[in-house]
């Protein structure tokens, strides 16, 4: 009765969620990675344990989605610029970690008396690997280490190679293999990869520039993910290849800390990926080696090949690229787990008669062992990894960002920008709403402003952002902002700007005037007309004599951090007097982020920047007193705001 209920939809879902919730907690209590707990949980409830759940179509369907999510998250976590820089190393490691297991697996097949096709197929089962321990790296925040980027890139290459071999073996088995098939596969795969990696980011920018709303953006990402996986299957490769490429493409499209990608990853990491890990345990029979002495011998041989071949590949690669001890063991731990491609390869081998049940059961035991030791090694050595991000100095400017909130609709872009910038420095957003402390309706006004602030987290919809809500009573809006900035030790004030003036207002508007000229804190005022996800570049324009050289470094550092936060290139258009300083600074920091520098051909006029696409986020510098800014920039910001429909900001430093 109980088993029957557990196999109905509600009972099935309850059992899955209970295992996903409880087993990692128990596993971590005995100092083992949570992944191992889920695998063991799958074994216990599966057909080879207490028989509470069958390895049927429902769990297999969910596990397939989990595998797609796993490879998508791997692509999404890769630092694109670093990945492009290490693509040669990923290719080298991919070849090494494919060739050695392939040859050693073929040798084992020869010893076991397999025919030639069986030997090739067995070798391909060892050649690929599954990033089953990748969630540990995500949790530790070390996914941007170079060795990890190399390993994730190599994973795609080994998976492609393994499935090409699988196609060859099946074709040869049925007599349908031909040279034309391979030409077609290679051409299709090349076109597909180029379309995803280069076409999808352009499509994404086009779409995100024209739509708004977290739900629609989330749905777009999910649809593109599964279109990529589906098309990969159509052209004859595994869906994980399309999922990884989709992850790279979305990575290049959205800001790194975008709430949209956070929501996509949350669903995968909290449900679908654990279900895939659960399924790996579900199909495993840990006692299979007790069935016969022959199975024990075969299991020993299979296990030795799996561990030794991947160890040799990781060791050679670590020696070539001088990886540290922790990097070597992490790469080895990450790359020796067998599951995603190995399981279907074994099943097909058994169904076609190329493998017998003894070899199949022995290989399944090997999958269990590698699925356990992989997260153990990663958990042990990955915490010692260093990343480029960890070595960077935290930019104090984005440590505590104060955002005045007067209207939710008008403040949405500002709060989103503040969130992205705060993430870049592990900082905090301070949202302040100022109510007038004079008049009979003072208490009513204050309550309305508190209610307004209470809706800001809902507007942001990003639980990872540290946000502090500060209702404020003050004699004026500007005074409330300045007093809060001083009391809260704000590092930057980020304010909205209409981009125009009236007869009663000065160049930047009355409230902005009071804040900018009355504050020692840097101020950024922004006219954010378009969604940030639709931006393709940051354009930092430096007219002559606008900032002293000593301040320029901070300005450049700020704009580079902003470009990284939005995940777009930085273009610097500077007066000739600033070019050498900018180039020297960029050489000194040795950043992987794409930066382009060009000279400002003539005196800056608004019409000179009209040609900039609305996908550009233009930033102008301001420094010093009201008179100095007026002398250097004049009315250029307002005039540019009238003619340029894209996002525009002025970054002002008082000193």
mmCIF file of N, CA and C in Angstrom, residues 71-197:
data_model
loop_
_atom_site.group_PDB
_atom_site.id
_atom_site.type_symbol
_atom_site.label_atom_id
_atom_site.label_comp_id
_atom_site.label_asym_id
_atom_site.label_seq_id
_atom_site.Cartn_x
_atom_site.Cartn_y
_atom_site.Cartn_z
ATOM 1 N N UNK A 71 24.940 20.993 -16.971
ATOM 2 C CA UNK A 71 25.874 21.489 -17.975
ATOM 3 C C UNK A 71 25.603 22.959 -18.304
ATOM 4 N N UNK A 72 24.337 23.376 -18.239
ATOM 5 C CA UNK A 72 24.010 24.784 -18.457
ATOM 6 C C UNK A 72 24.638 25.647 -17.368
ATOM 7 N N UNK A 73 24.531 25.201 -16.116
ATOM 8 C CA UNK A 73 25.114 25.970 -15.012
ATOM 9 C C UNK A 73 26.632 26.007 -15.118
ATOM 10 N N UNK A 74 27.236 24.921 -15.622
ATOM 11 C CA UNK A 74 28.692 24.916 -15.826
ATOM 12 C C UNK A 74 29.082 25.982 -16.843
ATOM 13 N N UNK A 75 28.332 26.087 -17.940
ATOM 14 C CA UNK A 75 28.607 27.128 -18.930
ATOM 15 C C UNK A 75 28.332 28.509 -18.396
ATOM 16 N N UNK A 76 27.299 28.634 -17.567
ATOM 17 C CA UNK A 76 26.909 29.931 -17.031
ATOM 18 C C UNK A 76 27.926 30.454 -16.022
ATOM 19 N N UNK A 77 28.592 29.548 -15.310
ATOM 20 C CA UNK A 77 29.546 29.950 -14.279
ATOM 21 C C UNK A 77 30.939 30.243 -14.838
ATOM 22 N N UNK A 78 31.169 29.883 -16.101
ATOM 23 C CA UNK A 78 32.487 30.112 -16.691
ATOM 24 C C UNK A 78 32.693 31.594 -16.943
ATOM 25 N N UNK A 79 33.865 32.095 -16.612
ATOM 26 C CA UNK A 79 34.241 33.460 -16.978
ATOM 27 C C UNK A 79 34.556 33.470 -18.472
ATOM 28 N N UNK A 80 33.693 34.122 -19.271
ATOM 29 C CA UNK A 80 33.821 34.053 -20.726
ATOM 30 C C UNK A 80 35.190 34.518 -21.201
ATOM 31 N N UNK A 81 35.638 35.649 -20.669
ATOM 32 C CA UNK A 81 36.930 36.186 -21.123
ATOM 33 C C UNK A 81 38.069 35.247 -20.756
ATOM 34 N N UNK A 82 37.985 34.662 -19.565
ATOM 35 C CA UNK A 82 39.002 33.698 -19.165
ATOM 36 C C UNK A 82 38.892 32.423 -20.004
ATOM 37 N N UNK A 83 37.655 31.998 -20.280
ATOM 38 C CA UNK A 83 37.445 30.791 -21.075
ATOM 39 C C UNK A 83 38.049 30.948 -22.468
ATOM 40 N N UNK A 84 37.842 32.131 -23.072
ATOM 41 C CA UNK A 84 38.419 32.376 -24.394
ATOM 42 C C UNK A 84 39.945 32.380 -24.319
ATOM 43 N N UNK A 85 40.458 32.904 -23.205
ATOM 44 C CA UNK A 85 41.910 32.950 -23.055
ATOM 45 C C UNK A 85 42.498 31.556 -22.872
ATOM 46 N N UNK A 86 41.742 30.639 -22.235
ATOM 47 C CA UNK A 86 42.276 29.302 -21.951
ATOM 48 C C UNK A 86 41.708 28.241 -22.889
ATOM 49 N N UNK A 87 41.053 28.658 -23.978
ATOM 50 C CA UNK A 87 40.433 27.659 -24.858
ATOM 51 C C UNK A 87 41.463 26.692 -25.426
ATOM 52 N N UNK A 88 42.693 27.180 -25.654
ATOM 53 C CA UNK A 88 43.751 26.292 -26.137
ATOM 54 C C UNK A 88 44.097 25.240 -25.098
ATOM 55 N N UNK A 89 44.163 25.651 -23.843
ATOM 56 C CA UNK A 89 44.466 24.718 -22.758
ATOM 57 C C UNK A 89 43.312 23.724 -22.563
ATOM 58 N N UNK A 90 42.080 24.220 -22.708
ATOM 59 C CA UNK A 90 40.921 23.319 -22.603
ATOM 60 C C UNK A 90 40.967 22.269 -23.702
ATOM 61 N N UNK A 91 41.395 22.676 -24.896
ATOM 62 C CA UNK A 91 41.511 21.730 -26.006
ATOM 63 C C UNK A 91 42.584 20.685 -25.708
ATOM 64 N N UNK A 92 43.724 21.136 -25.183
ATOM 65 C CA UNK A 92 44.819 20.212 -24.854
ATOM 66 C C UNK A 92 44.370 19.212 -23.796
ATOM 67 N N UNK A 93 43.783 19.724 -22.711
ATOM 68 C CA UNK A 93 43.328 18.815 -21.652
ATOM 69 C C UNK A 93 42.216 17.902 -22.164
ATOM 70 N N UNK A 94 41.332 18.451 -23.003
ATOM 71 C CA UNK A 94 40.255 17.630 -23.566
ATOM 72 C C UNK A 94 40.790 16.463 -24.362
ATOM 73 N N UNK A 95 41.820 16.720 -25.164
ATOM 74 C CA UNK A 95 42.418 15.650 -25.977
ATOM 75 C C UNK A 95 43.107 14.619 -25.085
ATOM 76 N N UNK A 96 43.883 15.114 -24.093
ATOM 77 C CA UNK A 96 44.626 14.200 -23.216
ATOM 78 C C UNK A 96 43.675 13.338 -22.386
ATOM 79 N N UNK A 97 42.659 13.990 -21.799
ATOM 80 C CA UNK A 97 41.750 13.248 -20.926
ATOM 81 C C UNK A 97 40.757 12.403 -21.710
ATOM 82 N N UNK A 98 40.772 12.517 -23.022
ATOM 83 C CA UNK A 98 39.966 11.638 -23.874
ATOM 84 C C UNK A 98 40.808 10.462 -24.379
ATOM 85 N N UNK A 99 42.021 10.767 -24.849
ATOM 86 C CA UNK A 99 42.855 9.743 -25.489
ATOM 87 C C UNK A 99 43.273 8.647 -24.510
ATOM 88 N N UNK A 100 43.796 9.027 -23.332
ATOM 89 C CA UNK A 100 44.297 8.022 -22.390
ATOM 90 C C UNK A 100 43.202 7.064 -21.924
ATOM 91 N N UNK A 101 42.049 7.559 -21.468
ATOM 92 C CA UNK A 101 40.982 6.612 -21.092
ATOM 93 C C UNK A 101 40.479 5.782 -22.273
ATOM 94 N N UNK A 102 40.431 6.390 -23.461
ATOM 95 C CA UNK A 102 39.968 5.654 -24.638
ATOM 96 C C UNK A 102 40.893 4.472 -24.928
ATOM 97 N N UNK A 103 42.200 4.724 -24.925
ATOM 98 C CA UNK A 103 43.164 3.661 -25.231
ATOM 99 C C UNK A 103 43.205 2.603 -24.128
ATOM 100 N N UNK A 104 43.194 3.057 -22.874
ATOM 101 C CA UNK A 104 43.229 2.085 -21.774
ATOM 102 C C UNK A 104 41.936 1.271 -21.726
ATOM 103 N N UNK A 105 40.800 1.904 -22.039
ATOM 104 C CA UNK A 105 39.536 1.180 -22.085
ATOM 105 C C UNK A 105 39.521 0.144 -23.197
ATOM 106 N N UNK A 106 40.096 0.493 -24.345
ATOM 107 C CA UNK A 106 40.192 -0.471 -25.441
ATOM 108 C C UNK A 106 41.088 -1.643 -25.046
ATOM 109 N N UNK A 107 42.164 -1.338 -24.318
ATOM 110 C CA UNK A 107 43.046 -2.398 -23.851
ATOM 111 C C UNK A 107 42.325 -3.345 -22.902
ATOM 112 N N UNK A 108 41.516 -2.789 -22.001
ATOM 113 C CA UNK A 108 40.735 -3.619 -21.095
ATOM 114 C C UNK A 108 39.730 -4.472 -21.878
ATOM 115 N N UNK A 109 39.133 -3.877 -22.884
ATOM 116 C CA UNK A 109 38.186 -4.618 -23.719
ATOM 117 C C UNK A 109 38.854 -5.789 -24.427
ATOM 118 N N UNK A 110 40.085 -5.566 -24.865
ATOM 119 C CA UNK A 110 40.846 -6.641 -25.523
ATOM 120 C C UNK A 110 41.098 -7.787 -24.544
ATOM 121 N N UNK A 111 41.472 -7.436 -23.306
ATOM 122 C CA UNK A 111 41.723 -8.454 -22.283
ATOM 123 C C UNK A 111 40.447 -9.245 -21.972
ATOM 124 N N UNK A 112 39.312 -8.549 -21.983
ATOM 125 C CA UNK A 112 38.030 -9.197 -21.675
ATOM 126 C C UNK A 112 37.462 -9.966 -22.854
ATOM 127 N N UNK A 113 38.133 -9.889 -24.012
ATOM 128 C CA UNK A 113 37.700 -10.655 -25.165
ATOM 129 C C UNK A 113 36.581 -10.020 -25.981
ATOM 130 N N UNK A 114 36.425 -8.687 -25.893
ATOM 131 C CA UNK A 114 35.412 -8.007 -26.696
ATOM 132 C C UNK A 114 35.859 -7.934 -28.149
ATOM 133 N N UNK A 115 34.880 -7.815 -29.052
ATOM 134 C CA UNK A 115 35.259 -7.597 -30.451
ATOM 135 C C UNK A 115 35.689 -6.140 -30.633
ATOM 136 N N UNK A 116 36.106 -5.780 -31.841
ATOM 137 C CA UNK A 116 36.702 -4.456 -32.069
ATOM 138 C C UNK A 116 35.722 -3.324 -31.752
ATOM 139 N N UNK A 117 34.482 -3.459 -32.184
ATOM 140 C CA UNK A 117 33.499 -2.417 -31.897
ATOM 141 C C UNK A 117 33.230 -2.315 -30.403
ATOM 142 N N UNK A 118 33.184 -3.428 -29.714
ATOM 143 C CA UNK A 118 32.994 -3.422 -28.270
ATOM 144 C C UNK A 118 34.149 -2.743 -27.556
ATOM 145 N N UNK A 119 35.375 -2.986 -28.038
ATOM 146 C CA UNK A 119 36.546 -2.334 -27.455
ATOM 147 C C UNK A 119 36.465 -0.818 -27.599
ATOM 148 N N UNK A 120 36.089 -0.346 -28.791
ATOM 149 C CA UNK A 120 35.991 1.104 -29.034
ATOM 150 C C UNK A 120 34.917 1.727 -28.147
ATOM 151 N N UNK A 121 33.761 1.051 -28.066
ATOM 152 C CA UNK A 121 32.656 1.586 -27.266
ATOM 153 C C UNK A 121 33.013 1.615 -25.784
ATOM 154 N N UNK A 122 33.689 0.593 -25.295
ATOM 155 C CA UNK A 122 34.110 0.575 -23.893
ATOM 156 C C UNK A 122 35.092 1.707 -23.615
ATOM 157 N N UNK A 123 36.016 1.936 -24.540
ATOM 158 C CA UNK A 123 36.958 3.046 -24.366
ATOM 159 C C UNK A 123 36.247 4.382 -24.260
ATOM 160 N N UNK A 124 35.199 4.592 -25.087
ATOM 161 C CA UNK A 124 34.479 5.876 -25.065
ATOM 162 C C UNK A 124 33.713 6.061 -23.758
ATOM 163 N N UNK A 125 33.333 4.944 -23.124
ATOM 164 C CA UNK A 125 32.633 5.036 -21.838
ATOM 165 C C UNK A 125 33.538 5.637 -20.766
ATOM 166 N N UNK A 126 34.843 5.393 -20.862
ATOM 167 C CA UNK A 126 35.804 5.969 -19.917
ATOM 168 C C UNK A 126 36.244 7.369 -20.332
ATOM 169 N N UNK A 127 36.193 7.672 -21.622
ATOM 170 C CA UNK A 127 36.794 8.903 -22.147
ATOM 171 C C UNK A 127 36.076 10.159 -21.679
ATOM 172 N N UNK A 128 34.758 10.086 -21.539
ATOM 173 C CA UNK A 128 34.007 11.272 -21.110
ATOM 174 C C UNK A 128 34.022 11.365 -19.583
ATOM 175 N N UNK A 129 33.500 12.463 -19.078
ATOM 176 C CA UNK A 129 33.313 12.573 -17.631
ATOM 177 C C UNK A 129 32.157 13.526 -17.346
ATOM 178 N N UNK A 130 31.642 13.468 -16.130
ATOM 179 C CA UNK A 130 30.491 14.271 -15.726
ATOM 180 C C UNK A 130 30.882 15.177 -14.564
ATOM 181 N N UNK A 131 30.486 16.443 -14.652
ATOM 182 C CA UNK A 131 30.844 17.411 -13.608
ATOM 183 C C UNK A 131 29.888 17.287 -12.419
ATOM 184 N N UNK A 132 29.849 16.098 -11.850
ATOM 185 C CA UNK A 132 28.885 15.837 -10.782
ATOM 186 C C UNK A 132 29.213 16.638 -9.524
ATOM 187 N N UNK A 133 30.482 17.022 -9.350
ATOM 188 C CA UNK A 133 30.885 17.784 -8.165
ATOM 189 C C UNK A 133 30.869 19.283 -8.410
ATOM 190 N N UNK A 134 30.371 19.717 -9.572
ATOM 191 C CA UNK A 134 30.400 21.146 -9.890
ATOM 192 C C UNK A 134 29.614 21.992 -8.885
ATOM 193 N N UNK A 135 28.465 21.517 -8.371
ATOM 194 C CA UNK A 135 27.757 22.329 -7.374
ATOM 195 C C UNK A 135 28.605 22.693 -6.157
ATOM 196 N N UNK A 136 29.569 21.858 -5.811
ATOM 197 C CA UNK A 136 30.460 22.179 -4.688
ATOM 198 C C UNK A 136 31.311 23.400 -5.026
ATOM 199 N N UNK A 137 31.807 23.451 -6.261
ATOM 200 C CA UNK A 137 32.613 24.594 -6.694
ATOM 201 C C UNK A 137 31.790 25.870 -6.687
ATOM 202 N N UNK A 138 30.532 25.766 -7.131
ATOM 203 C CA UNK A 138 29.651 26.933 -7.125
ATOM 204 C C UNK A 138 29.447 27.441 -5.709
ATOM 205 N N UNK A 139 29.230 26.502 -4.796
ATOM 206 C CA UNK A 139 29.012 26.876 -3.400
ATOM 207 C C UNK A 139 30.253 27.535 -2.799
ATOM 208 N N UNK A 140 31.436 27.065 -3.199
ATOM 209 C CA UNK A 140 32.690 27.616 -2.676
ATOM 210 C C UNK A 140 33.093 28.916 -3.370
ATOM 211 N N UNK A 141 32.462 29.219 -4.519
ATOM 212 C CA UNK A 141 32.775 30.446 -5.242
ATOM 213 C C UNK A 141 34.109 30.432 -5.961
ATOM 214 N N UNK A 142 34.554 29.240 -6.427
ATOM 215 C CA UNK A 142 35.859 29.149 -7.092
ATOM 216 C C UNK A 142 35.725 28.718 -8.554
ATOM 217 N N UNK A 143 34.535 28.878 -9.118
ATOM 218 C CA UNK A 143 34.314 28.403 -10.490
ATOM 219 C C UNK A 143 35.126 29.177 -11.512
ATOM 220 N N UNK A 144 35.647 30.348 -11.148
ATOM 221 C CA UNK A 144 36.376 31.160 -12.117
ATOM 222 C C UNK A 144 37.881 30.948 -12.057
ATOM 223 N N UNK A 145 38.293 29.951 -11.307
ATOM 224 C CA UNK A 145 39.692 29.568 -11.342
ATOM 225 C C UNK A 145 40.033 29.017 -12.731
ATOM 226 N N UNK A 146 41.232 29.307 -13.216
ATOM 227 C CA UNK A 146 41.595 28.900 -14.576
ATOM 228 C C UNK A 146 41.504 27.386 -14.769
ATOM 229 N N UNK A 147 41.984 26.627 -13.798
ATOM 230 C CA UNK A 147 41.957 25.170 -13.931
ATOM 231 C C UNK A 147 40.531 24.652 -14.054
ATOM 232 N N UNK A 148 39.589 25.294 -13.368
ATOM 233 C CA UNK A 148 38.186 24.895 -13.465
ATOM 234 C C UNK A 148 37.640 25.229 -14.846
ATOM 235 N N UNK A 149 37.986 26.404 -15.361
ATOM 236 C CA UNK A 149 37.547 26.791 -16.706
ATOM 237 C C UNK A 149 38.079 25.811 -17.753
ATOM 238 N N UNK A 150 39.329 25.392 -17.592
ATOM 239 C CA UNK A 150 39.922 24.425 -18.520
ATOM 240 C C UNK A 150 39.168 23.091 -18.444
ATOM 241 N N UNK A 151 38.839 22.663 -17.231
ATOM 242 C CA UNK A 151 38.161 21.381 -17.059
ATOM 243 C C UNK A 151 36.749 21.401 -17.639
ATOM 244 N N UNK A 152 36.011 22.480 -17.404
ATOM 245 C CA UNK A 152 34.653 22.555 -17.946
ATOM 246 C C UNK A 152 34.674 22.583 -19.469
ATOM 247 N N UNK A 153 35.645 23.304 -20.042
ATOM 248 C CA UNK A 153 35.765 23.303 -21.500
ATOM 249 C C UNK A 153 36.108 21.931 -22.039
ATOM 250 N N UNK A 154 36.998 21.230 -21.339
ATOM 251 C CA UNK A 154 37.388 19.884 -21.766
ATOM 252 C C UNK A 154 36.220 18.909 -21.670
ATOM 253 N N UNK A 155 35.312 19.144 -20.727
ATOM 254 C CA UNK A 155 34.152 18.264 -20.566
ATOM 255 C C UNK A 155 33.309 18.218 -21.829
ATOM 256 N N UNK A 156 33.084 19.386 -22.419
ATOM 257 C CA UNK A 156 32.291 19.439 -23.651
ATOM 258 C C UNK A 156 32.992 18.666 -24.765
ATOM 259 N N UNK A 157 34.307 18.835 -24.858
ATOM 260 C CA UNK A 157 35.061 18.144 -25.911
ATOM 261 C C UNK A 157 34.995 16.629 -25.730
ATOM 262 N N UNK A 158 35.144 16.158 -24.497
ATOM 263 C CA UNK A 158 35.091 14.708 -24.267
ATOM 264 C C UNK A 158 33.692 14.154 -24.515
ATOM 265 N N UNK A 159 32.676 14.920 -24.143
ATOM 266 C CA UNK A 159 31.302 14.462 -24.382
ATOM 267 C C UNK A 159 31.005 14.378 -25.876
ATOM 268 N N UNK A 160 31.447 15.399 -26.610
ATOM 269 C CA UNK A 160 31.246 15.368 -28.067
ATOM 270 C C UNK A 160 31.970 14.163 -28.666
ATOM 271 N N UNK A 161 33.230 13.963 -28.249
ATOM 272 C CA UNK A 161 34.010 12.840 -28.768
ATOM 273 C C UNK A 161 33.371 11.502 -28.456
ATOM 274 N N UNK A 162 32.863 11.351 -27.226
ATOM 275 C CA UNK A 162 32.251 10.087 -26.829
ATOM 276 C C UNK A 162 30.992 9.797 -27.640
ATOM 277 N N UNK A 163 30.208 10.817 -27.900
ATOM 278 C CA UNK A 163 28.979 10.584 -28.655
ATOM 279 C C UNK A 163 29.245 10.399 -30.152
ATOM 280 N N UNK A 164 30.315 11.007 -30.648
ATOM 281 C CA UNK A 164 30.704 10.733 -32.035
ATOM 282 C C UNK A 164 31.105 9.264 -32.176
ATOM 283 N N UNK A 165 31.884 8.764 -31.209
ATOM 284 C CA UNK A 165 32.277 7.349 -31.239
ATOM 285 C C UNK A 165 31.056 6.448 -31.113
ATOM 286 N N UNK A 166 30.124 6.826 -30.242
ATOM 287 C CA UNK A 166 28.893 6.049 -30.102
ATOM 288 C C UNK A 166 28.142 5.977 -31.436
ATOM 289 N N UNK A 167 28.089 7.121 -32.139
ATOM 290 C CA UNK A 167 27.421 7.148 -33.446
ATOM 291 C C UNK A 167 28.153 6.262 -34.452
ATOM 292 N N UNK A 168 29.484 6.283 -34.381
ATOM 293 C CA UNK A 168 30.281 5.449 -35.298
ATOM 294 C C UNK A 168 29.994 3.966 -35.050
ATOM 295 N N UNK A 169 30.020 3.585 -33.775
ATOM 296 C CA UNK A 169 29.811 2.174 -33.429
ATOM 297 C C UNK A 169 28.412 1.714 -33.841
ATOM 298 N N UNK A 170 27.408 2.517 -33.539
ATOM 299 C CA UNK A 170 26.047 2.145 -33.914
ATOM 300 C C UNK A 170 25.883 2.080 -35.424
ATOM 301 N N UNK A 171 26.519 3.031 -36.116
ATOM 302 C CA UNK A 171 26.446 3.020 -37.574
ATOM 303 C C UNK A 171 27.116 1.797 -38.162
ATOM 304 N N UNK A 172 28.283 1.453 -37.618
ATOM 305 C CA UNK A 172 28.998 0.271 -38.105
ATOM 306 C C UNK A 172 28.235 -1.007 -37.766
ATOM 307 N N UNK A 173 27.569 -1.002 -36.617
ATOM 308 C CA UNK A 173 26.814 -2.181 -36.193
ATOM 309 C C UNK A 173 25.638 -2.463 -37.130
ATOM 310 N N UNK A 174 25.018 -1.365 -37.609
ATOM 311 C CA UNK A 174 23.859 -1.519 -38.495
ATOM 312 C C UNK A 174 24.221 -1.413 -39.966
ATOM 313 N N UNK A 175 25.500 -1.131 -40.238
ATOM 314 C CA UNK A 175 25.946 -1.013 -41.624
ATOM 315 C C UNK A 175 25.594 0.307 -42.264
ATOM 316 N N UNK A 176 25.196 1.308 -41.447
ATOM 317 C CA UNK A 176 24.757 2.580 -42.024
ATOM 318 C C UNK A 176 25.779 3.688 -41.962
ATOM 319 N N UNK A 177 27.011 3.376 -41.640
ATOM 320 C CA UNK A 177 28.025 4.410 -41.495
ATOM 321 C C UNK A 177 28.595 4.804 -42.859
ATOM 322 N N UNK A 178 28.909 6.089 -43.004
ATOM 323 C CA UNK A 178 29.472 6.566 -44.272
ATOM 324 C C UNK A 178 30.265 7.833 -44.018
ATOM 325 N N UNK A 179 31.145 8.146 -44.984
ATOM 326 C CA UNK A 179 31.939 9.370 -44.866
ATOM 327 C C UNK A 179 31.035 10.592 -44.884
ATOM 328 N N UNK A 180 29.957 10.517 -45.672
ATOM 329 C CA UNK A 180 29.028 11.637 -45.746
ATOM 330 C C UNK A 180 28.392 11.953 -44.406
ATOM 331 N N UNK A 181 28.166 10.905 -43.602
ATOM 332 C CA UNK A 181 27.566 11.118 -42.281
ATOM 333 C C UNK A 181 28.473 11.987 -41.413
ATOM 334 N N UNK A 182 29.768 11.703 -41.438
ATOM 335 C CA UNK A 182 30.704 12.467 -40.615
ATOM 336 C C UNK A 182 30.840 13.900 -41.099
ATOM 337 N N UNK A 183 30.879 14.087 -42.400
ATOM 338 C CA UNK A 183 30.962 15.445 -42.949
ATOM 339 C C UNK A 183 29.738 16.246 -42.519
ATOM 340 N N UNK A 184 28.579 15.620 -42.638
ATOM 341 C CA UNK A 184 27.336 16.289 -42.252
ATOM 342 C C UNK A 184 27.331 16.620 -40.755
ATOM 343 N N UNK A 185 27.803 15.665 -39.918
ATOM 344 C CA UNK A 185 27.822 15.884 -38.474
ATOM 345 C C UNK A 185 28.749 17.035 -38.102
ATOM 346 N N UNK A 186 29.940 17.051 -38.686
ATOM 347 C CA UNK A 186 30.916 18.099 -38.359
ATOM 348 C C UNK A 186 30.402 19.467 -38.802
ATOM 349 N N UNK A 187 29.847 19.532 -40.011
ATOM 350 C CA UNK A 187 29.321 20.811 -40.507
ATOM 351 C C UNK A 187 28.158 21.283 -39.640
ATOM 352 N N UNK A 188 27.245 20.366 -39.325
ATOM 353 C CA UNK A 188 26.084 20.723 -38.499
ATOM 354 C C UNK A 188 26.508 21.199 -37.123
ATOM 355 N N UNK A 189 27.466 20.492 -36.516
ATOM 356 C CA UNK A 189 27.926 20.852 -35.184
ATOM 357 C C UNK A 189 28.614 22.212 -35.187
ATOM 358 N N UNK A 190 29.419 22.482 -36.222
ATOM 359 C CA UNK A 190 30.114 23.772 -36.319
ATOM 360 C C UNK A 190 29.127 24.916 -36.457
ATOM 361 N N UNK A 191 28.167 24.761 -37.361
ATOM 362 C CA UNK A 191 27.158 25.805 -37.569
ATOM 363 C C UNK A 191 26.349 26.029 -36.296
ATOM 364 N N UNK A 192 25.992 24.919 -35.655
ATOM 365 C CA UNK A 192 25.206 25.005 -34.422
ATOM 366 C C UNK A 192 25.966 25.750 -33.328
ATOM 367 N N UNK A 193 27.240 25.388 -33.128
ATOM 368 C CA UNK A 193 28.039 26.035 -32.081
ATOM 369 C C UNK A 193 28.206 27.522 -32.354
ATOM 370 N N UNK A 194 28.481 27.891 -33.599
ATOM 371 C CA UNK A 194 28.652 29.303 -33.951
ATOM 372 C C UNK A 194 27.350 30.075 -33.758
ATOM 373 N N UNK A 195 26.236 29.441 -34.137
ATOM 374 C CA UNK A 195 24.938 30.108 -33.992
ATOM 375 C C UNK A 195 24.609 30.364 -32.530
ATOM 376 N N UNK A 196 24.912 29.383 -31.676
ATOM 377 C CA UNK A 196 24.606 29.536 -30.253
ATOM 378 C C UNK A 196 25.544 30.545 -29.596
ATOM 379 N N UNK A 197 26.846 30.372 -29.787
ATOM 380 C CA UNK A 197 27.827 31.188 -29.070
ATOM 381 C C UNK A 197 27.835 32.633 -29.546
#
